[in-house]
Tab-separated table of C-alpha atoms and ligand atoms in Angstrom:
chain	number	residue	atom	x	y	z
A	1	UNK	CA	84.031	93.435	104.173
A	2	UNK	CA	83.403	97.054	102.678
A	3	UNK	CA	80.336	96.223	101.289
A	4	UNK	CA	80.820	93.887	98.869
A	5	UNK	CA	83.276	96.036	96.881
A	6	UNK	CA	87.170	95.528	97.001
A	7	UNK	CA	88.756	98.873	97.511
A	8	UNK	CA	91.568	98.015	99.489
A	9	UNK	CA	92.991	94.511	100.553
A	10	UNK	CA	92.573	95.488	104.076
A	11	UNK	CA	88.608	95.627	103.573
A	12	UNK	CA	88.761	91.988	104.014
A	13	UNK	CA	90.080	90.087	107.019
A	14	UNK	CA	93.346	87.913	106.581
A	15	UNK	CA	91.206	84.872	106.899
A	16	UNK	CA	88.925	86.113	103.828
A	17	UNK	CA	91.790	86.760	101.741
A	18	UNK	CA	93.263	83.731	102.396
A	19	UNK	CA	90.261	82.336	101.418
A	20	UNK	CA	90.063	83.579	98.411
A	21	UNK	CA	93.863	82.632	97.574
A	22	UNK	CA	92.669	78.941	98.402
A	23	UNK	CA	89.918	79.119	96.091
A	24	UNK	CA	92.343	80.683	93.155
A	25	UNK	CA	94.551	77.541	93.788
A	26	UNK	CA	91.746	75.337	93.790
A	27	UNK	CA	90.524	76.950	90.517
A	28	UNK	CA	93.904	76.521	89.042
A	29	UNK	CA	93.951	73.042	89.832
A	30	UNK	CA	90.466	72.340	88.471
A	31	UNK	CA	89.239	75.014	86.188
A	32	UNK	CA	86.915	72.890	84.499
A	33	UNK	CA	84.527	72.692	87.905
A	34	UNK	CA	84.209	76.378	87.455
A	35	UNK	CA	83.685	76.799	84.053
A	36	UNK	CA	80.162	77.653	84.347
A	37	UNK	CA	80.163	79.151	87.558
A	38	UNK	CA	79.395	82.613	85.977
A	39	UNK	CA	76.844	81.790	83.441
A	40	UNK	CA	74.665	84.824	82.872
A	41	UNK	CA	76.824	87.286	84.478
A	42	UNK	CA	78.573	90.415	83.367
A	43	UNK	CA	81.375	91.736	84.075
A	44	UNK	CA	82.212	95.774	83.470
A	45	UNK	CA	85.970	96.903	83.017
A	46	UNK	CA	86.016	100.333	83.039
A	47	UNK	CA	89.965	101.402	82.486
A	48	UNK	CA	90.424	105.183	82.652
A	49	UNK	CA	94.187	104.164	82.723
A	50	UNK	CA	96.526	101.998	80.501
A	51	UNK	CA	96.855	98.443	81.125
A	52	UNK	CA	97.574	95.366	79.708
A	53	UNK	CA	97.256	92.532	82.392
A	54	UNK	CA	95.025	93.704	84.794
A	55	UNK	CA	92.130	94.659	82.313
A	56	UNK	CA	92.958	91.249	80.206
A	57	UNK	CA	93.412	89.050	83.278
A	58	UNK	CA	89.762	90.145	84.447
A	59	UNK	CA	88.170	89.510	81.340
A	60	UNK	CA	89.779	86.561	80.961
A	61	UNK	CA	88.568	85.417	84.814
A	62	UNK	CA	85.104	86.034	83.543
A	63	UNK	CA	85.083	84.356	80.241
A	64	UNK	CA	86.854	81.486	81.960
A	65	UNK	CA	84.026	81.232	84.328
A	66	UNK	CA	81.463	81.456	81.932
A	67	UNK	CA	80.436	84.887	82.126
A	68	UNK	CA	80.724	87.830	79.874
A	69	UNK	CA	82.379	91.370	79.563
A	70	UNK	CA	81.833	94.559	78.631
A	71	UNK	CA	83.555	98.053	79.058
A	72	UNK	CA	85.802	100.314	77.862
A	73	UNK	CA	89.726	100.911	77.902
A	74	UNK	CA	89.787	104.321	76.445
A	75	UNK	CA	87.616	106.672	78.244
A	76	UNK	CA	88.059	109.093	75.176
A	77	UNK	CA	85.470	106.663	73.284
A	78	UNK	CA	83.206	107.024	76.057
A	79	UNK	CA	80.860	109.999	77.414
A	80	UNK	CA	83.458	110.677	79.662
A	81	UNK	CA	84.769	112.473	76.723
A	82	UNK	CA	81.579	114.627	76.688
A	83	UNK	CA	82.482	115.651	80.155
A	84	UNK	CA	80.130	112.606	82.122
A	85	UNK	CA	81.402	112.441	85.646
A	86	UNK	CA	82.801	109.137	87.540
A	87	UNK	CA	79.681	108.929	89.524
A	88	UNK	CA	77.017	109.005	86.664
A	89	UNK	CA	79.230	106.638	84.651
A	90	UNK	CA	79.324	104.354	87.746
A	91	UNK	CA	75.456	104.966	88.064
A	92	UNK	CA	74.713	103.996	84.863
A	93	UNK	CA	77.208	101.082	84.152
A	94	UNK	CA	75.976	99.640	87.596
A	95	UNK	CA	72.574	98.929	86.025
A	96	UNK	CA	74.329	97.419	83.147
A	97	UNK	CA	76.591	95.015	84.803
A	98	UNK	CA	76.730	92.266	87.586
A	99	UNK	CA	80.105	93.525	88.708
A	100	UNK	CA	82.570	96.390	88.237
A	101	UNK	CA	86.377	96.286	87.815
A	102	UNK	CA	87.642	99.959	87.400
A	103	UNK	CA	91.366	101.581	87.155
A	104	UNK	CA	91.601	105.521	87.494
A	105	UNK	CA	94.374	107.678	87.547
A	106	UNK	CA	92.911	109.553	90.699
A	107	UNK	CA	93.649	108.446	94.205
A	108	UNK	CA	90.556	107.381	96.098
A	109	UNK	CA	88.398	107.113	92.374
A	110	UNK	CA	87.456	103.636	93.488
A	111	UNK	CA	86.023	104.421	96.745
A	112	UNK	CA	84.269	107.456	95.105
A	113	UNK	CA	82.934	105.080	92.580
A	114	UNK	CA	81.643	102.098	94.854
A	115	UNK	CA	79.614	104.582	96.724
A	116	UNK	CA	77.141	105.192	93.839
A	117	UNK	CA	77.479	101.333	92.435
A	118	UNK	CA	74.545	98.910	92.952
A	119	UNK	CA	76.876	96.055	92.395
A	120	UNK	CA	80.498	94.903	93.545
A	121	UNK	CA	83.131	97.262	92.495
A	122	UNK	CA	86.655	96.305	92.621
A	123	UNK	CA	89.662	98.498	92.516
A	124	UNK	CA	91.942	97.811	89.458
A	125	UNK	CA	94.358	100.409	90.555
A	126	UNK	CA	93.603	104.075	91.620
A	127	UNK	CA	96.456	106.571	90.897
A	128	UNK	CA	99.661	105.869	93.004
A	129	UNK	CA	97.380	104.884	95.786
A	130	UNK	CA	96.438	101.184	96.175
A	131	UNK	CA	96.198	98.157	93.867
A	132	UNK	CA	94.815	95.121	95.854
A	133	UNK	CA	94.010	92.845	93.041
A	134	UNK	CA	97.562	92.969	91.939
A	135	UNK	CA	98.220	91.824	95.753
A	136	UNK	CA	95.829	89.212	95.576
A	137	UNK	CA	97.817	87.909	92.503
A	138	UNK	CA	101.105	88.323	94.570
A	139	UNK	CA	99.713	86.435	97.547
A	140	UNK	CA	98.656	83.706	95.431
A	141	UNK	CA	101.879	83.629	93.885
A	142	UNK	CA	103.807	83.050	96.921
A	143	UNK	CA	101.588	80.869	98.525
A	144	UNK	CA	101.800	78.565	95.525
A	145	UNK	CA	105.501	79.127	95.195
A	146	UNK	CA	106.757	79.241	98.895
A	147	UNK	CA	103.918	78.029	100.807
A	148	UNK	CA	104.272	79.965	104.424
A	149	UNK	CA	104.229	83.269	104.054
A	150	UNK	CA	105.832	84.154	107.632
A	151	UNK	CA	109.401	85.045	108.308
A	152	UNK	CA	110.288	86.248	104.936
A	153	UNK	CA	112.688	88.928	104.332
A	154	UNK	CA	111.489	90.369	101.159
A	155	UNK	CA	113.184	93.180	98.870
A	156	UNK	CA	111.230	95.809	97.250
A	157	UNK	CA	112.872	97.900	94.450
A	158	UNK	CA	112.107	100.835	92.732
A	159	UNK	CA	109.645	103.571	92.652
A	160	UNK	CA	108.381	102.876	96.248
A	161	UNK	CA	106.933	106.523	96.599
A	162	UNK	CA	104.311	106.108	93.448
A	163	UNK	CA	104.254	102.073	93.100
A	164	UNK	CA	100.503	101.170	94.380
A	165	UNK	CA	101.382	97.532	93.674
A	166	UNK	CA	104.411	98.236	96.620
A	167	UNK	CA	101.767	99.840	99.020
A	168	UNK	CA	99.205	97.148	98.893
A	169	UNK	CA	101.640	94.536	99.114
A	170	UNK	CA	103.070	96.015	102.037
A	171	UNK	CA	99.833	96.667	103.990
A	172	UNK	CA	98.841	92.645	103.523
A	173	UNK	CA	102.236	91.190	104.255
A	174	UNK	CA	102.257	93.590	107.116
A	175	UNK	CA	99.703	90.954	108.763
A	176	UNK	CA	102.257	88.427	108.569
A	177	UNK	CA	104.742	87.360	111.462
A	178	UNK	CA	108.334	87.929	111.341
A	179	UNK	CA	108.459	90.029	108.112
A	180	UNK	CA	111.435	92.081	107.418
A	181	UNK	CA	111.102	94.263	104.268
A	182	UNK	CA	114.098	95.635	102.576
A	183	UNK	CA	112.999	99.099	101.065
A	184	UNK	CA	115.661	99.861	98.131
A	185	UNK	CA	115.337	102.870	96.342
A	186	UNK	CA	116.903	106.467	95.491
A	187	UNK	CA	116.097	109.084	98.116
A	188	UNK	CA	113.796	110.669	95.663
A	189	UNK	CA	111.342	107.440	95.302
A	190	UNK	CA	111.290	106.077	99.224
A	191	UNK	CA	108.197	104.418	100.716
A	192	UNK	CA	105.908	107.140	102.290
A	193	UNK	CA	106.005	107.400	105.798
A	194	UNK	CA	102.137	106.251	106.151
A	195	UNK	CA	103.244	102.515	104.928
A	196	UNK	CA	106.684	102.653	107.169
A	197	UNK	CA	104.064	103.272	110.005
A	198	UNK	CA	101.929	100.244	109.366
A	199	UNK	CA	105.124	97.918	108.835
A	200	UNK	CA	106.289	99.485	112.795
A	201	UNK	CA	102.719	98.960	113.720
A	202	UNK	CA	102.595	95.559	112.838
A	203	UNK	CA	105.669	94.586	115.225
A	204	UNK	CA	107.651	93.633	111.450
A	205	UNK	CA	110.764	95.556	110.715
A	206	UNK	CA	112.143	97.559	107.632
A	207	UNK	CA	115.165	98.741	106.515
A	208	UNK	CA	115.840	101.502	103.832
A	209	UNK	CA	118.800	101.256	101.351
A	210	UNK	CA	120.085	102.346	97.937
A	211	UNK	CA	121.781	99.522	96.843
A	212	UNK	CA	120.594	96.588	95.455
A	213	UNK	CA	123.713	94.490	95.157
A	214	UNK	CA	124.105	95.069	99.223
A	215	UNK	CA	120.779	94.014	99.741
A	216	UNK	CA	120.509	90.951	97.726
A	217	UNK	CA	122.100	87.968	99.461
A	218	UNK	CA	119.516	88.319	102.522
A	219	UNK	CA	116.389	87.942	100.497
A	220	UNK	CA	113.757	85.518	100.152
A	221	UNK	CA	111.820	87.408	97.642
A	222	UNK	CA	112.879	90.329	95.512
A	223	UNK	CA	110.022	92.405	94.462
A	224	UNK	CA	111.160	95.165	91.279
A	225	UNK	CA	109.018	97.741	90.106
A	226	UNK	CA	109.068	99.971	87.108
A	227	UNK	CA	109.919	103.573	87.456
A	228	UNK	CA	106.267	104.998	87.426
A	229	UNK	CA	106.475	107.844	84.487
A	230	UNK	CA	103.450	109.066	84.543
A	231	UNK	CA	103.367	110.211	88.285
A	232	UNK	CA	106.303	112.436	87.555
A	233	UNK	CA	105.612	116.176	87.454
A	234	UNK	CA	108.139	116.486	84.600
A	235	UNK	CA	110.077	114.528	82.235
A	236	UNK	CA	113.411	115.760	83.506
A	237	UNK	CA	112.626	114.423	86.665
A	238	UNK	CA	111.767	111.060	85.871
A	239	UNK	CA	115.148	110.800	83.748
A	240	UNK	CA	116.837	111.457	86.965
A	241	UNK	CA	115.292	108.383	88.355
A	242	UNK	CA	115.409	105.939	85.389
A	243	UNK	CA	117.727	103.119	85.075
A	244	UNK	CA	119.001	103.350	88.570
A	245	UNK	CA	118.077	99.996	88.996
A	246	UNK	CA	118.813	97.400	86.900
A	247	UNK	CA	118.743	93.646	87.513
A	248	UNK	CA	121.206	91.664	85.555
A	249	UNK	CA	122.652	87.969	86.120
A	250	UNK	CA	125.695	89.048	87.499
A	251	UNK	CA	123.919	90.961	90.451
A	252	UNK	CA	122.252	87.547	91.129
A	253	UNK	CA	125.259	85.675	91.849
A	254	UNK	CA	125.147	86.309	95.419
A	255	UNK	CA	121.347	85.771	95.624
A	256	UNK	CA	119.715	82.699	97.725
A	257	UNK	CA	119.567	79.529	95.328
A	258	UNK	CA	115.693	79.524	96.216
A	259	UNK	CA	115.190	83.621	96.124
A	260	UNK	CA	111.944	84.033	94.240
A	261	UNK	CA	111.981	87.350	92.152
A	262	UNK	CA	108.803	89.028	91.243
A	263	UNK	CA	107.396	92.260	89.305
A	264	UNK	CA	103.811	93.119	88.775
A	265	UNK	CA	104.832	94.186	85.032
A	266	UNK	CA	105.708	95.891	83.029
A	267	UNK	CA	108.867	95.952	82.852
A	268	UNK	CA	110.654	98.922	81.162
A	269	UNK	CA	114.589	98.101	81.715
A	270	UNK	CA	115.004	97.213	85.725
A	271	UNK	CA	115.353	93.395	84.604
A	272	UNK	CA	117.311	92.321	81.845
A	273	UNK	CA	116.074	89.891	79.509
A	274	UNK	CA	118.812	87.311	80.226
A	275	UNK	CA	117.144	87.170	83.790
A	276	UNK	CA	114.275	85.845	82.607
A	277	UNK	CA	115.830	82.313	81.871
A	278	UNK	CA	117.008	82.263	85.631
A	279	UNK	CA	114.612	79.815	87.579
A	280	UNK	CA	114.332	82.273	90.505
A	281	UNK	CA	112.915	84.439	87.930
A	282	UNK	CA	109.079	83.838	88.383
A	283	UNK	CA	107.342	87.130	86.858
A	284	UNK	CA	105.627	85.611	83.815
A	285	UNK	CA	104.213	82.683	86.167
A	286	UNK	CA	103.056	85.441	88.405
A	287	UNK	CA	101.081	87.104	85.719
A	288	UNK	CA	99.131	83.826	84.789
A	289	UNK	CA	98.485	83.461	88.799
A	290	UNK	CA	96.248	86.745	88.258
A	291	UNK	CA	93.886	85.131	86.232
A	292	UNK	CA	93.191	82.611	88.764
A	293	UNK	CA	93.212	85.256	91.741
A	294	UNK	CA	90.707	87.316	89.962
A	295	UNK	CA	88.413	84.414	88.895
A	296	UNK	CA	88.371	83.880	92.819
A	297	UNK	CA	87.639	87.179	93.933
A	298	UNK	CA	84.804	87.573	91.202
A	299	UNK	CA	83.024	84.332	92.607
A	300	UNK	CA	83.547	85.643	95.987
A	301	UNK	CA	82.302	88.979	95.484
A	302	UNK	CA	79.614	87.793	93.762
A	303	UNK	CA	78.329	85.520	96.437
A	304	UNK	CA	79.202	88.218	99.208
A	305	UNK	CA	75.527	89.316	99.826
A	306	UNK	CA	74.113	92.579	101.437
A	307	UNK	CA	75.522	95.865	101.514
A	308	UNK	CA	76.742	98.050	104.012
A	309	UNK	CA	77.174	102.101	103.747
A	310	UNK	CA	80.708	102.992	102.034
A	311	UNK	CA	82.056	105.584	103.950
A	312	UNK	CA	82.847	105.324	107.773
A	313	UNK	CA	84.499	108.823	108.176
A	314	UNK	CA	83.329	112.702	108.504
A	315	UNK	CA	84.375	115.955	107.031
A	316	UNK	CA	85.346	118.105	109.936
A	317	UNK	CA	84.876	120.878	107.969
A	318	UNK	CA	88.056	120.002	105.709
A	319	UNK	CA	89.474	119.362	102.827
A	320	UNK	CA	92.058	116.767	101.584
A	321	UNK	CA	95.176	118.856	100.891
A	322	UNK	CA	96.216	115.939	98.256
A	323	UNK	CA	95.841	117.447	94.753
A	324	UNK	CA	95.721	113.911	93.252
A	325	UNK	CA	92.715	113.089	95.385
A	326	UNK	CA	89.575	112.289	93.671
A	327	UNK	CA	87.696	114.862	96.353
A	328	UNK	CA	89.968	117.332	94.427
A	329	UNK	CA	88.824	116.166	91.195
A	330	UNK	CA	84.964	115.356	91.468
A	331	UNK	CA	84.187	118.439	93.661
A	332	UNK	CA	80.491	116.989	94.385
A	333	UNK	CA	82.163	114.536	96.496
A	334	UNK	CA	81.809	115.120	100.256
A	335	UNK	CA	85.345	115.111	102.048
A	336	UNK	CA	85.619	112.276	105.087
A	337	UNK	CA	88.296	111.776	107.485
A	338	UNK	CA	89.013	108.747	109.869
A	339	UNK	CA	91.302	108.321	112.266
A	340	UNK	CA	94.145	105.769	112.141
A	341	UNK	CA	97.367	106.028	114.257
A	342	UNK	CA	96.544	108.862	116.087
A	343	UNK	CA	96.284	111.104	113.155
A	344	UNK	CA	93.295	112.053	110.808
A	345	UNK	CA	93.686	110.566	107.226
A	346	UNK	CA	91.702	111.183	104.176
A	347	UNK	CA	89.282	108.288	103.842
A	348	UNK	CA	89.884	108.277	99.908
A	349	UNK	CA	93.197	108.439	99.355
A	350	UNK	CA	95.066	107.810	102.622
A	351	UNK	CA	96.766	111.552	103.000
A	352	UNK	CA	97.248	112.693	106.212
A	353	UNK	CA	94.849	115.788	107.317
A	354	UNK	CA	97.214	118.610	107.931
A	355	UNK	CA	95.741	121.470	109.522
B	401	NCD	C1	100.971	97.633	87.869
B	401	NCD	C2	100.214	99.049	88.280
B	401	NCD	O1	99.424	99.284	86.798
B	401	NCD	O2	100.247	99.596	88.961
B	401	NCD	N1	101.037	96.638	86.912
B	401	NCD	C3	100.038	95.705	86.719
B	401	NCD	O3	99.115	96.359	87.327
B	401	NCD	N2	99.969	94.602	86.540
B	401	NCD	C4	102.736	98.204	87.881
B	401	NCD	C5	102.935	98.953	86.809
B	401	NCD	O4	102.340	99.350	86.047
B	401	NCD	O5	104.302	99.229	87.167
């Protein structure tokens, strides 16, 4: 595990994350046994971007473990509005709290923060990059509702370009066998190549298509996503993409009876409300599994012990070219690149190093 932080689910081995999902299911089955497990401990939730479920499920998780919660959900009410940089905020807060959950609009912000944190730091979403605790939630949901996570055909539909939940989920599910990913998006919102490369390298398979109806009958799991309005350069570009995919009861007529429909939520209009009563729609249950997933993660990280250095890469005298990378937003950070699949990638945001 990279330190005792959780920046990317791949910081854990598959065995480690399966231990966390198993613990989550044990907590769900006997919550009273864990009601005092974090008595005296403090979670800080630092949310630089809007959130309902992730923030409140972290807070609920800590409170249900008997701990306490501090934090902000509007950085304008904190010293960030006075110009305080990320690292100073993390240095201070990690002296107050025992564990931090941070969401930030900039890619790689969680890894940057972890370098300066004295306590475990959890990535609760870093821009369009990753969202490992949503993936833990998704894995707990699938393990509880399906059991075996191998040999699944999983359709991912919507904003595959900017959807950090999709990126993290593909990275995790690529560790299972016989997975087939059906990537359903418009041409403008296709999955970035580096995630397709992860699928290929895992010996799993994928296909890309633009029709939800065409894909439907083959799917075991359908993972719907919101078009990520806040990641578009203009309202006009967003308007061209919104409303392209709307799941309605009639589109489900060809679906398998045992299909599971997931969505990290919030939904805008990509799932019609009439679908909510379909027994295959499990997205509200999925949100509840998120509390148990985060309880299990908090317990695991608080017991994880000694730290190791966070960064592995070196700068090669280069800078990341991704304008949304934290190294281009917090100028005191040193660049770091790591070799992956024969190419150097920015260790913070994963963008390839373009020379
Ligand atoms: C997701 C996120 O923030 O990336 N929501 C969540 O954490 N449950 C998905 C989204 O905002 O579309």
